[in-house]
Amino acid sequence: MRTRDAVEHAIRAWHQHEIDRGAAAVIDFDFCPSTDQAPAPADRLTTFRRLSRLLDVTDEPAVAQRLTADLTYLRALMGERPSLDEYVRATQGCPAAGWPADYVTSKGETARKALEALGVSWGEDTATELAEAEGPLDAADVADAIRQAATEYEPVVRRATGSEAAYELTIESADVDAYWAFWLDGGGQRVRLRINMRNANFTKVRARQMALHEVLGHGLQSASISARCAVEDVPWVRLLSVHGPQQVLLEGWAQAMPLFITPDDEALVASTRLVHYTQLVRAELHLAINAGTSIESCADHARSRVPWWNDNLIGGLLADRSTNPLLRTYMWAYSAGIDYFANLAEAEPPVIQSVLHNAYRAPLTPADLERLWPGGPTVGGYA
């Protein structure tokens, strides 16, 4: 058995252990689903020892990088707490450097102007006004609205990415006490979108955004990579886990898609500009809380940057980024990813085409993204 396959076997066993204990899943998308009997569950320390032995013998760079991410995350699950930068470099594959304050402020001004063009003011009522401007949508209609928008945008996304892969979409409702409102997982050509009814914000613009982000971003992208795995012996681990170094690509592209796919949709672009800004603010807080900054100071900074954020939201995002081993790494991918792709939207067309076509063929790492666009920004910041 080659090392990559042994790694996949060990990860599947670890995944089953986490599922059995009611913990977060390890595998979020399976690029090469197996019909073989699932391996027996393996606990964290057993898995750690298995993966450590495999890292000692592998000579495959992509497999070694994935093993490093898995082992680092396992260490965190079992109690180790490396510095944030060390942790993010080993898992997400980029530094946790952050962005200069004036850069964040400038992106806030861009978002403010985009909202003002929609008639939305900047202040404590921004979220309420924006939801009204985006058009309220009944929860019962959201699944159909997402499917309809996905059908409309699919030809444009396929032209932009070169993907010809098929996919089968299932949409389910969930009620989970978690940060996420929408989540996509699956295997092969089958993708499942879950809508967290507790957190989802139902508007017509949000439905269009999620059609791009979840269905044609995560869903079609994962199905496209799976299609390649079905016909080619790829050199990387064929299991997607959010603690791994492909998340900057996946979350960055999915968030920034309107800038590439619907640049004339004023409401969708404004929403994306706002997401770019608020993700940079989240990165500031991510760095601050892990550097020992007080809760009071973090909360004051959050409210000064985003005046409509309430205490419940601020408290949750601080806890997620400091006390949860999975989210402490994974949340950085959103900030690093959208900054890369929001800047990529301003690049020359051949560069954009190269990145997007490659992004639907392989789970690119931050280093891959920088190689594809040598003139682009440093992934993870430069503060």
mmCIF file of C-alpha atoms in Angstrom:
data_model
loop_
_atom_site.group_PDB
_atom_site.id
_atom_site.type_symbol
_atom_site.label_atom_id
_atom_site.label_comp_id
_atom_site.label_asym_id
_atom_site.label_seq_id
_atom_site.Cartn_x
_atom_site.Cartn_y
_atom_site.Cartn_z
ATOM 1 C CA MET A 1 0.000 0.000 0.000
ATOM 2 C CA ARG A 2 1.440 3.373 -0.998
ATOM 3 C CA THR A 3 1.805 5.995 1.714
ATOM 4 C CA ARG A 4 -1.055 8.154 0.455
ATOM 5 C CA ASP A 5 -3.471 5.246 0.659
ATOM 6 C CA ALA A 6 -2.275 4.313 4.141
ATOM 7 C CA VAL A 7 -2.826 7.915 5.230
ATOM 8 C CA GLU A 8 -6.359 7.856 3.871
ATOM 9 C CA HIS A 9 -7.073 4.585 5.693
ATOM 10 C CA ALA A 10 -5.812 6.077 8.973
ATOM 11 C CA ILE A 11 -7.840 9.271 8.512
ATOM 12 C CA ARG A 12 -11.008 7.293 7.811
ATOM 13 C CA ALA A 13 -10.529 5.343 11.034
ATOM 14 C CA TRP A 14 -9.908 8.563 12.965
ATOM 15 C CA HIS A 15 -12.962 10.166 11.377
ATOM 16 C CA GLN A 16 -15.170 7.308 12.557
ATOM 17 C CA HIS A 17 -13.819 7.638 16.085
ATOM 18 C CA GLU A 18 -14.702 11.334 16.184
ATOM 19 C CA ILE A 19 -18.191 10.693 14.777
ATOM 20 C CA ASP A 20 -18.809 7.923 17.318
ATOM 21 C CA ARG A 21 -17.955 10.238 20.191
ATOM 22 C CA GLY A 22 -20.129 13.068 18.849
ATOM 23 C CA ALA A 23 -17.170 15.314 18.005
ATOM 24 C CA ALA A 24 -16.485 17.316 14.855
ATOM 25 C CA ALA A 25 -16.039 15.276 11.685
ATOM 26 C CA VAL A 26 -12.535 14.850 10.309
ATOM 27 C CA ILE A 27 -13.569 14.236 6.684
ATOM 28 C CA ASP A 28 -15.727 16.961 5.154
ATOM 29 C CA PHE A 29 -15.556 15.808 1.555
ATOM 30 C CA ASP A 30 -14.367 12.515 0.128
ATOM 31 C CA PHE A 31 -12.869 12.930 -3.328
ATOM 32 C CA CYS A 32 -12.631 9.170 -3.831
ATOM 33 C CA PRO A 33 -15.394 7.354 -1.932
ATOM 34 C CA SER A 34 -14.661 3.709 -1.275
ATOM 35 C CA THR A 35 -17.108 0.830 -1.376
ATOM 36 C CA ASP A 36 -14.858 -1.192 0.935
ATOM 37 C CA GLN A 37 -15.856 -1.799 4.519
ATOM 38 C CA ALA A 38 -14.987 1.187 6.692
ATOM 39 C CA PRO A 39 -11.895 0.680 8.880
ATOM 40 C CA ALA A 40 -12.360 0.157 12.598
ATOM 41 C CA PRO A 41 -12.417 3.442 14.553
ATOM 42 C CA ALA A 42 -9.029 4.581 15.874
ATOM 43 C CA ASP A 43 -8.649 6.973 18.804
ATOM 44 C CA ARG A 44 -6.642 10.187 18.631
ATOM 45 C CA LEU A 45 -3.408 8.920 20.163
ATOM 46 C CA THR A 46 -3.430 5.741 18.077
ATOM 47 C CA THR A 47 -4.019 7.852 14.976
ATOM 48 C CA PHE A 48 -1.261 10.230 15.987
ATOM 49 C CA ARG A 49 1.197 7.341 16.208
ATOM 50 C CA ARG A 50 0.057 5.879 12.894
ATOM 51 C CA LEU A 51 0.375 9.180 11.055
ATOM 52 C CA SER A 52 3.732 9.942 12.684
ATOM 53 C CA ARG A 53 5.148 6.679 11.328
ATOM 54 C CA LEU A 54 3.815 7.483 7.880
ATOM 55 C CA LEU A 55 5.368 10.951 7.945
ATOM 56 C CA ASP A 56 8.722 9.343 8.740
ATOM 57 C CA VAL A 57 8.632 7.204 5.597
ATOM 58 C CA THR A 58 6.894 9.356 2.971
ATOM 59 C CA ASP A 59 8.820 11.054 0.202
ATOM 60 C CA GLU A 60 5.711 12.670 -1.301
ATOM 61 C CA PRO A 61 5.643 16.438 -0.539
ATOM 62 C CA ALA A 62 1.859 16.857 -0.773
ATOM 63 C CA VAL A 63 1.263 13.871 1.491
ATOM 64 C CA ALA A 64 3.858 15.138 3.970
ATOM 65 C CA GLN A 65 2.172 18.545 4.132
ATOM 66 C CA ARG A 66 -1.199 16.939 4.800
ATOM 67 C CA LEU A 67 0.323 14.673 7.472
ATOM 68 C CA THR A 68 1.885 17.695 9.155
ATOM 69 C CA ALA A 69 -1.530 19.383 9.264
ATOM 70 C CA ASP A 70 -3.205 16.276 10.686
ATOM 71 C CA LEU A 71 -0.544 15.732 13.339
ATOM 72 C CA THR A 72 -0.549 19.381 14.374
ATOM 73 C CA TYR A 73 -4.327 19.372 14.698
ATOM 74 C CA LEU A 74 -4.254 16.114 16.672
ATOM 75 C CA ARG A 75 -1.722 17.653 19.051
ATOM 76 C CA ALA A 76 -4.099 20.567 19.580
ATOM 77 C CA LEU A 77 -7.056 18.232 20.159
ATOM 78 C CA MET A 78 -5.055 16.452 22.829
ATOM 79 C CA GLY A 79 -4.011 19.619 24.641
ATOM 80 C CA GLU A 80 -0.961 21.198 23.017
ATOM 81 C CA ARG A 81 -1.279 24.918 22.265
ATOM 82 C CA PRO A 82 1.332 26.242 19.856
ATOM 83 C CA SER A 83 1.482 29.913 18.961
ATOM 84 C CA LEU A 84 -1.182 30.971 16.489
ATOM 85 C CA ASP A 85 1.297 31.597 13.680
ATOM 86 C CA GLU A 86 2.966 28.215 14.175
ATOM 87 C CA TYR A 87 -0.409 26.489 14.305
ATOM 88 C CA VAL A 88 -1.821 28.169 11.194
ATOM 89 C CA ARG A 89 1.367 27.634 9.172
ATOM 90 C CA ALA A 90 1.331 23.914 9.956
ATOM 91 C CA THR A 91 -2.374 23.443 9.266
ATOM 92 C CA GLN A 92 -3.599 26.076 6.778
ATOM 93 C CA GLY A 93 -0.225 26.398 5.057
ATOM 94 C CA CYS A 94 0.136 30.172 5.408
ATOM 95 C CA PRO A 95 1.271 32.605 8.100
ATOM 96 C CA ALA A 96 -1.084 34.255 10.551
ATOM 97 C CA ALA A 97 0.498 37.622 9.893
ATOM 98 C CA GLY A 98 -2.564 39.826 9.510
ATOM 99 C CA TRP A 99 -3.010 43.062 7.632
ATOM 100 C CA PRO A 100 -2.060 46.676 8.454
ATOM 101 C CA ALA A 101 -4.758 48.688 10.214
ATOM 102 C CA ASP A 102 -4.955 51.229 7.410
ATOM 103 C CA TYR A 103 -5.470 48.437 4.861
ATOM 104 C CA VAL A 104 -8.395 47.110 6.894
ATOM 105 C CA THR A 105 -9.800 50.619 7.183
ATOM 106 C CA SER A 106 -9.558 51.132 3.417
ATOM 107 C CA LYS A 107 -11.534 47.944 2.779
ATOM 108 C CA GLY A 108 -14.106 49.216 5.246
ATOM 109 C CA GLU A 109 -14.459 52.415 3.247
ATOM 110 C CA THR A 110 -14.940 50.384 0.073
ATOM 111 C CA ALA A 111 -17.673 48.356 1.778
ATOM 112 C CA ARG A 112 -19.310 51.504 3.211
ATOM 113 C CA LYS A 113 -19.559 53.108 -0.239
ATOM 114 C CA ALA A 114 -21.006 49.924 -1.728
ATOM 115 C CA LEU A 115 -23.659 49.808 0.988
ATOM 116 C CA GLU A 116 -24.479 53.490 0.614
ATOM 117 C CA ALA A 117 -25.168 52.866 -3.067
ATOM 118 C CA LEU A 118 -27.862 50.431 -1.916
ATOM 119 C CA GLY A 119 -29.311 53.002 0.491
ATOM 120 C CA VAL A 120 -27.865 51.242 3.553
ATOM 121 C CA SER A 121 -26.279 53.404 6.251
ATOM 122 C CA TRP A 122 -23.225 52.515 8.345
ATOM 123 C CA GLY A 123 -23.976 52.133 12.058
ATOM 124 C CA GLU A 124 -25.791 50.031 14.609
ATOM 125 C CA ASP A 125 -28.671 49.354 12.194
ATOM 126 C CA THR A 126 -26.604 48.314 9.179
ATOM 127 C CA ALA A 127 -27.458 44.613 9.403
ATOM 128 C CA THR A 128 -31.181 45.340 9.689
ATOM 129 C CA GLU A 129 -31.158 47.804 6.812
ATOM 130 C CA LEU A 130 -29.103 45.470 4.645
ATOM 131 C CA ALA A 131 -31.463 42.550 5.212
ATOM 132 C CA GLU A 132 -34.361 44.756 4.131
ATOM 133 C CA ALA A 133 -32.494 46.003 1.069
ATOM 134 C CA GLU A 134 -31.574 42.447 0.071
ATOM 135 C CA GLY A 135 -35.227 41.380 0.113
ATOM 136 C CA PRO A 136 -36.571 39.162 2.908
ATOM 137 C CA LEU A 137 -37.074 35.519 1.971
ATOM 138 C CA ASP A 138 -39.276 33.046 3.789
ATOM 139 C CA ALA A 139 -37.387 30.077 5.225
ATOM 140 C CA ALA A 140 -39.677 27.695 3.352
ATOM 141 C CA ASP A 141 -38.550 29.194 0.035
ATOM 142 C CA VAL A 142 -34.797 29.315 0.574
ATOM 143 C CA ALA A 143 -33.925 25.855 -0.808
ATOM 144 C CA ASP A 144 -35.793 26.492 -4.051
ATOM 145 C CA ALA A 145 -34.241 29.958 -4.348
ATOM 146 C CA ILE A 146 -30.741 28.480 -3.983
ATOM 147 C CA ARG A 147 -31.421 25.793 -6.586
ATOM 148 C CA GLN A 148 -32.842 28.344 -9.028
ATOM 149 C CA ALA A 149 -29.871 30.680 -8.657
ATOM 150 C CA ALA A 150 -27.418 27.788 -8.991
ATOM 151 C CA THR A 151 -29.072 26.771 -12.257
ATOM 152 C CA GLU A 152 -28.830 30.349 -13.535
ATOM 153 C CA TYR A 153 -25.166 30.843 -12.604
ATOM 154 C CA GLU A 154 -23.848 27.372 -13.430
ATOM 155 C CA PRO A 155 -22.961 28.035 -17.106
ATOM 156 C CA VAL A 156 -20.993 31.152 -16.111
ATOM 157 C CA VAL A 157 -19.084 29.302 -13.387
ATOM 158 C CA ARG A 158 -18.284 26.440 -15.748
ATOM 159 C CA ARG A 159 -16.914 28.847 -18.349
ATOM 160 C CA ALA A 160 -14.786 30.587 -15.741
ATOM 161 C CA THR A 161 -13.379 27.381 -14.246
ATOM 162 C CA GLY A 162 -13.363 24.984 -17.189
ATOM 163 C CA SER A 163 -15.305 22.392 -15.198
ATOM 164 C CA GLU A 164 -17.403 19.780 -16.985
ATOM 165 C CA ALA A 165 -18.033 17.604 -13.916
ATOM 166 C CA ALA A 166 -21.510 16.442 -12.972
ATOM 167 C CA TYR A 167 -22.849 16.755 -9.449
ATOM 168 C CA GLU A 168 -25.944 15.685 -7.525
ATOM 169 C CA LEU A 169 -27.246 18.180 -4.942
ATOM 170 C CA THR A 170 -29.238 17.425 -1.810
ATOM 171 C CA ILE A 171 -30.436 20.243 0.460
ATOM 172 C CA GLU A 172 -31.329 19.533 4.106
ATOM 173 C CA SER A 173 -32.336 21.601 7.126
ATOM 174 C CA ALA A 174 -30.485 21.462 10.455
ATOM 175 C CA ASP A 175 -30.738 23.131 13.862
ATOM 176 C CA VAL A 176 -27.262 23.301 15.356
ATOM 177 C CA ASP A 177 -25.691 25.529 18.018
ATOM 178 C CA ALA A 178 -22.677 26.407 15.869
ATOM 179 C CA TYR A 179 -21.186 29.376 14.038
ATOM 180 C CA TRP A 180 -22.193 28.175 10.574
ATOM 181 C CA ALA A 181 -25.390 28.962 8.717
ATOM 182 C CA PHE A 182 -24.692 26.838 5.621
ATOM 183 C CA TRP A 183 -22.402 23.788 5.319
ATOM 184 C CA LEU A 184 -21.581 21.567 2.371
ATOM 185 C CA ASP A 185 -20.126 18.078 2.530
ATOM 186 C CA GLY A 186 -20.323 14.848 0.566
ATOM 187 C CA GLY A 187 -18.291 12.551 -1.621
ATOM 188 C CA GLY A 188 -17.616 12.047 -5.297
ATOM 189 C CA GLN A 189 -20.378 13.620 -7.373
ATOM 190 C CA ARG A 190 -22.825 13.724 -4.459
ATOM 191 C CA VAL A 191 -22.933 16.933 -2.476
ATOM 192 C CA ARG A 192 -25.111 17.821 0.499
ATOM 193 C CA LEU A 193 -25.977 21.357 1.560
ATOM 194 C CA ARG A 194 -27.220 21.796 5.105
ATOM 195 C CA ILE A 195 -29.006 24.970 6.146
ATOM 196 C CA ASN A 196 -28.701 25.776 9.848
ATOM 197 C CA MET A 197 -32.126 27.230 10.612
ATOM 198 C CA ARG A 198 -30.803 28.655 13.886
ATOM 199 C CA ASN A 199 -28.259 30.950 12.210
ATOM 200 C CA ALA A 200 -29.285 31.359 8.577
ATOM 201 C CA ASN A 201 -30.123 34.847 7.327
ATOM 202 C CA PHE A 202 -32.796 34.421 4.678
ATOM 203 C CA THR A 203 -32.783 37.101 1.963
ATOM 204 C CA LYS A 204 -32.996 36.938 -1.806
ATOM 205 C CA VAL A 205 -29.408 38.162 -2.135
ATOM 206 C CA ARG A 206 -28.218 35.674 0.469
ATOM 207 C CA ALA A 207 -29.802 32.825 -1.503
ATOM 208 C CA ARG A 208 -27.927 33.900 -4.639
ATOM 209 C CA GLN A 209 -24.751 34.218 -2.624
ATOM 210 C CA MET A 210 -25.126 30.707 -1.199
ATOM 211 C CA ALA A 211 -25.855 29.262 -4.641
ATOM 212 C CA LEU A 212 -22.422 30.507 -5.654
ATOM 213 C CA HIS A 213 -20.580 29.848 -2.385
ATOM 214 C CA GLU A 214 -21.901 26.436 -1.424
ATOM 215 C CA VAL A 215 -23.278 24.818 -4.579
ATOM 216 C CA LEU A 216 -21.080 26.114 -7.407
ATOM 217 C CA GLY A 217 -18.122 26.924 -5.194
ATOM 218 C CA HIS A 218 -17.690 24.072 -2.727
ATOM 219 C CA GLY A 219 -20.042 21.604 -4.440
ATOM 220 C CA LEU A 220 -19.028 21.845 -8.091
ATOM 221 C CA GLN A 221 -15.389 22.403 -7.149
ATOM 222 C CA SER A 222 -15.282 19.258 -5.009
ATOM 223 C CA ALA A 223 -17.133 17.229 -7.626
ATOM 224 C CA SER A 224 -14.666 18.468 -10.255
ATOM 225 C CA ILE A 225 -11.663 17.419 -8.194
ATOM 226 C CA SER A 226 -13.382 14.081 -7.528
ATOM 227 C CA ALA A 227 -13.872 13.561 -11.260
ATOM 228 C CA ARG A 228 -10.128 13.926 -11.767
ATOM 229 C CA CYS A 229 -9.437 11.476 -8.933
ATOM 230 C CA ALA A 230 -11.659 8.916 -10.678
ATOM 231 C CA VAL A 231 -9.424 8.813 -13.759
ATOM 232 C CA GLU A 232 -5.988 9.831 -12.457
ATOM 233 C CA ASP A 233 -3.665 8.659 -9.693
ATOM 234 C CA VAL A 234 -3.241 12.046 -8.005
ATOM 235 C CA PRO A 235 -0.305 12.692 -5.636
ATOM 236 C CA TRP A 236 -2.291 14.198 -2.767
ATOM 237 C CA VAL A 237 -4.562 12.836 -0.056
ATOM 238 C CA ARG A 238 -8.070 12.511 -1.485
ATOM 239 C CA LEU A 239 -9.911 13.469 1.680
ATOM 240 C CA LEU A 240 -10.909 17.042 2.482
ATOM 241 C CA SER A 241 -10.592 18.248 6.077
ATOM 242 C CA VAL A 242 -11.031 21.862 7.123
ATOM 243 C CA HIS A 243 -7.902 21.793 9.274
ATOM 244 C CA GLY A 244 -5.868 21.205 6.107
ATOM 245 C CA PRO A 245 -3.960 23.508 3.743
ATOM 246 C CA GLN A 246 -6.584 23.645 0.978
ATOM 247 C CA GLN A 247 -9.101 25.675 2.973
ATOM 248 C CA VAL A 248 -7.650 29.060 2.035
ATOM 249 C CA LEU A 249 -8.451 28.202 -1.582
ATOM 250 C CA LEU A 250 -11.902 26.797 -0.897
ATOM 251 C CA GLU A 251 -13.205 29.474 1.467
ATOM 252 C CA GLY A 252 -11.482 32.312 -0.340
ATOM 253 C CA TRP A 253 -12.887 31.463 -3.746
ATOM 254 C CA ALA A 254 -16.368 30.655 -2.429
ATOM 255 C CA GLN A 255 -16.663 34.000 -0.624
ATOM 256 C CA ALA A 256 -15.286 36.090 -3.485
ATOM 257 C CA MET A 257 -17.165 34.430 -6.362
ATOM 258 C CA PRO A 258 -19.581 37.331 -7.023
ATOM 259 C CA LEU A 259 -16.626 39.548 -7.971
ATOM 260 C CA PHE A 260 -15.844 37.115 -10.818
ATOM 261 C CA ILE A 261 -19.218 35.603 -11.726
ATOM 262 C CA THR A 262 -21.741 38.423 -11.122
ATOM 263 C CA PRO A 263 -19.716 41.660 -11.242
ATOM 264 C CA ASP A 264 -22.766 43.630 -12.391
ATOM 265 C CA ASP A 265 -24.979 42.486 -9.508
ATOM 266 C CA GLU A 266 -24.663 45.549 -7.279
ATOM 267 C CA ALA A 267 -26.183 43.905 -4.203
ATOM 268 C CA LEU A 268 -24.064 40.748 -4.421
ATOM 269 C CA VAL A 269 -20.875 42.727 -4.957
ATOM 270 C CA ALA A 270 -21.691 45.001 -2.014
ATOM 271 C CA SER A 271 -22.236 41.954 0.178
ATOM 272 C CA THR A 272 -18.879 40.560 -0.918
ATOM 273 C CA ARG A 273 -17.090 43.837 -0.201
ATOM 274 C CA LEU A 274 -18.621 43.805 3.255
ATOM 275 C CA VAL A 275 -17.577 40.196 3.848
ATOM 276 C CA HIS A 276 -14.008 41.040 2.813
ATOM 277 C CA TYR A 277 -13.879 43.854 5.344
ATOM 278 C CA THR A 278 -15.493 41.955 8.217
ATOM 279 C CA GLN A 279 -13.226 38.959 7.641
ATOM 280 C CA LEU A 280 -10.204 41.253 7.989
ATOM 281 C CA VAL A 281 -11.673 42.554 11.255
ATOM 282 C CA ARG A 282 -12.177 38.976 12.406
ATOM 283 C CA ALA A 283 -8.501 38.387 11.619
ATOM 284 C CA GLU A 284 -7.553 41.353 13.821
ATOM 285 C CA LEU A 285 -9.536 39.833 16.670
ATOM 286 C CA HIS A 286 -8.129 36.367 15.951
ATOM 287 C CA LEU A 287 -4.623 37.723 16.400
ATOM 288 C CA ALA A 288 -5.489 39.871 19.397
ATOM 289 C CA ILE A 289 -7.223 37.235 21.519
ATOM 290 C CA ASN A 290 -4.418 34.751 20.872
ATOM 291 C CA ALA A 291 -1.825 37.369 21.834
ATOM 292 C CA GLY A 292 -3.378 37.847 25.271
ATOM 293 C CA THR A 293 -5.366 41.015 24.591
ATOM 294 C CA SER A 294 -8.201 41.449 27.076
ATOM 295 C CA ILE A 295 -11.787 40.616 26.216
ATOM 296 C CA GLU A 296 -12.761 44.223 26.940
ATOM 297 C CA SER A 297 -10.224 45.574 24.466
ATOM 298 C CA CYS A 298 -11.178 43.036 21.802
ATOM 299 C CA ALA A 299 -14.869 43.816 22.206
ATOM 300 C CA ASP A 300 -14.272 47.573 22.045
ATOM 301 C CA HIS A 301 -12.210 47.149 18.888
ATOM 302 C CA ALA A 302 -14.866 44.948 17.284
ATOM 303 C CA ARG A 303 -17.637 47.459 17.944
ATOM 304 C CA SER A 304 -15.505 50.347 16.679
ATOM 305 C CA ARG A 305 -14.864 48.477 13.433
ATOM 306 C CA VAL A 306 -18.317 46.903 12.986
ATOM 307 C CA PRO A 307 -20.877 48.867 15.039
ATOM 308 C CA TRP A 308 -23.789 46.500 14.318
ATOM 309 C CA TRP A 309 -22.081 43.450 15.852
ATOM 310 C CA ASN A 310 -23.712 42.558 19.177
ATOM 311 C CA ASP A 311 -22.133 41.110 22.303
ATOM 312 C CA ASN A 312 -23.333 37.590 21.588
ATOM 313 C CA LEU A 313 -21.707 37.558 18.164
ATOM 314 C CA ILE A 314 -18.462 39.110 19.388
ATOM 315 C CA GLY A 315 -18.190 36.749 22.340
ATOM 316 C CA GLY A 316 -18.753 33.771 20.071
ATOM 317 C CA LEU A 317 -16.182 34.687 17.465
ATOM 318 C CA LEU A 318 -13.558 35.348 20.153
ATOM 319 C CA ALA A 319 -14.205 31.969 21.778
ATOM 320 C CA ASP A 320 -14.186 30.176 18.438
ATOM 321 C CA ARG A 321 -10.797 31.616 17.539
ATOM 322 C CA SER A 322 -9.119 30.938 20.868
ATOM 323 C CA THR A 323 -10.623 27.954 22.682
ATOM 324 C CA ASN A 324 -11.765 25.631 19.879
ATOM 325 C CA PRO A 325 -8.804 23.708 18.352
ATOM 326 C CA LEU A 326 -10.549 23.274 15.001
ATOM 327 C CA LEU A 327 -11.858 26.811 14.586
ATOM 328 C CA ARG A 328 -8.617 28.341 15.889
ATOM 329 C CA THR A 329 -7.005 27.159 12.652
ATOM 330 C CA TYR A 330 -9.945 26.943 10.244
ATOM 331 C CA MET A 331 -11.318 30.456 10.805
ATOM 332 C CA TRP A 332 -8.065 31.967 9.549
ATOM 333 C CA ALA A 333 -8.717 30.456 6.115
ATOM 334 C CA TYR A 334 -11.730 32.725 5.575
ATOM 335 C CA SER A 335 -9.753 35.924 6.115
ATOM 336 C CA ALA A 336 -6.642 34.830 4.231
ATOM 337 C CA GLY A 337 -8.669 33.339 1.405
ATOM 338 C CA ILE A 338 -11.031 36.182 0.651
ATOM 339 C CA ASP A 339 -8.211 38.709 0.720
ATOM 340 C CA TYR A 340 -6.287 36.736 -1.903
ATOM 341 C CA PHE A 341 -9.291 36.264 -4.178
ATOM 342 C CA ALA A 342 -10.682 39.782 -3.776
ATOM 343 C CA ASN A 343 -7.312 41.035 -5.019
ATOM 344 C CA LEU A 344 -7.199 38.382 -7.749
ATOM 345 C CA ALA A 345 -10.424 39.832 -9.163
ATOM 346 C CA GLU A 346 -8.352 42.884 -10.187
ATOM 347 C CA ALA A 347 -5.615 40.815 -11.890
ATOM 348 C CA GLU A 348 -5.090 40.271 -15.616
ATOM 349 C CA PRO A 349 -7.540 37.813 -17.240
ATOM 350 C CA PRO A 350 -4.888 35.143 -18.044
ATOM 351 C CA VAL A 351 -3.857 35.033 -14.378
ATOM 352 C CA ILE A 352 -7.460 34.723 -13.243
ATOM 353 C CA GLN A 353 -8.107 31.929 -15.738
ATOM 354 C CA SER A 354 -5.008 30.027 -14.654
ATOM 355 C CA VAL A 355 -5.923 30.165 -10.966
ATOM 356 C CA LEU A 356 -9.579 29.252 -11.450
ATOM 357 C CA HIS A 357 -8.955 26.392 -13.868
ATOM 358 C CA ASN A 358 -6.337 24.895 -11.564
ATOM 359 C CA ALA A 359 -8.629 25.429 -8.557
ATOM 360 C CA TYR A 360 -11.199 23.047 -10.053
ATOM 361 C CA ARG A 361 -8.572 20.331 -10.668
ATOM 362 C CA ALA A 362 -6.710 20.104 -7.363
ATOM 363 C CA PRO A 363 -6.937 21.189 -3.711
ATOM 364 C CA LEU A 364 -4.418 24.006 -4.099
ATOM 365 C CA THR A 365 -2.392 25.172 -1.101
ATOM 366 C CA PRO A 366 -1.449 28.793 -0.342
ATOM 367 C CA ALA A 367 1.987 28.105 -1.840
ATOM 368 C CA ASP A 368 0.296 26.867 -5.019
ATOM 369 C CA LEU A 369 -1.811 30.035 -5.188
ATOM 370 C CA GLU A 370 1.261 32.220 -4.827
ATOM 371 C CA ARG A 371 3.068 30.284 -7.574
ATOM 372 C CA LEU A 372 0.130 30.718 -9.923
ATOM 373 C CA TRP A 373 0.111 34.467 -9.281
ATOM 374 C CA PRO A 374 3.674 35.538 -8.422
ATOM 375 C CA GLY A 375 2.655 39.210 -8.422
ATOM 376 C CA GLY A 376 -0.197 38.683 -6.011
ATOM 377 C CA PRO A 377 -0.413 39.324 -2.271
ATOM 378 C CA THR A 378 1.236 37.176 0.358
ATOM 379 C CA VAL A 379 -1.423 34.755 1.537
ATOM 380 C CA GLY A 380 -2.092 35.258 5.230
ATOM 381 C CA GLY A 381 -1.155 38.923 5.406
ATOM 382 C CA TYR A 382 1.934 41.083 5.640
ATOM 383 C CA ALA A 383 1.474 43.192 8.791
#
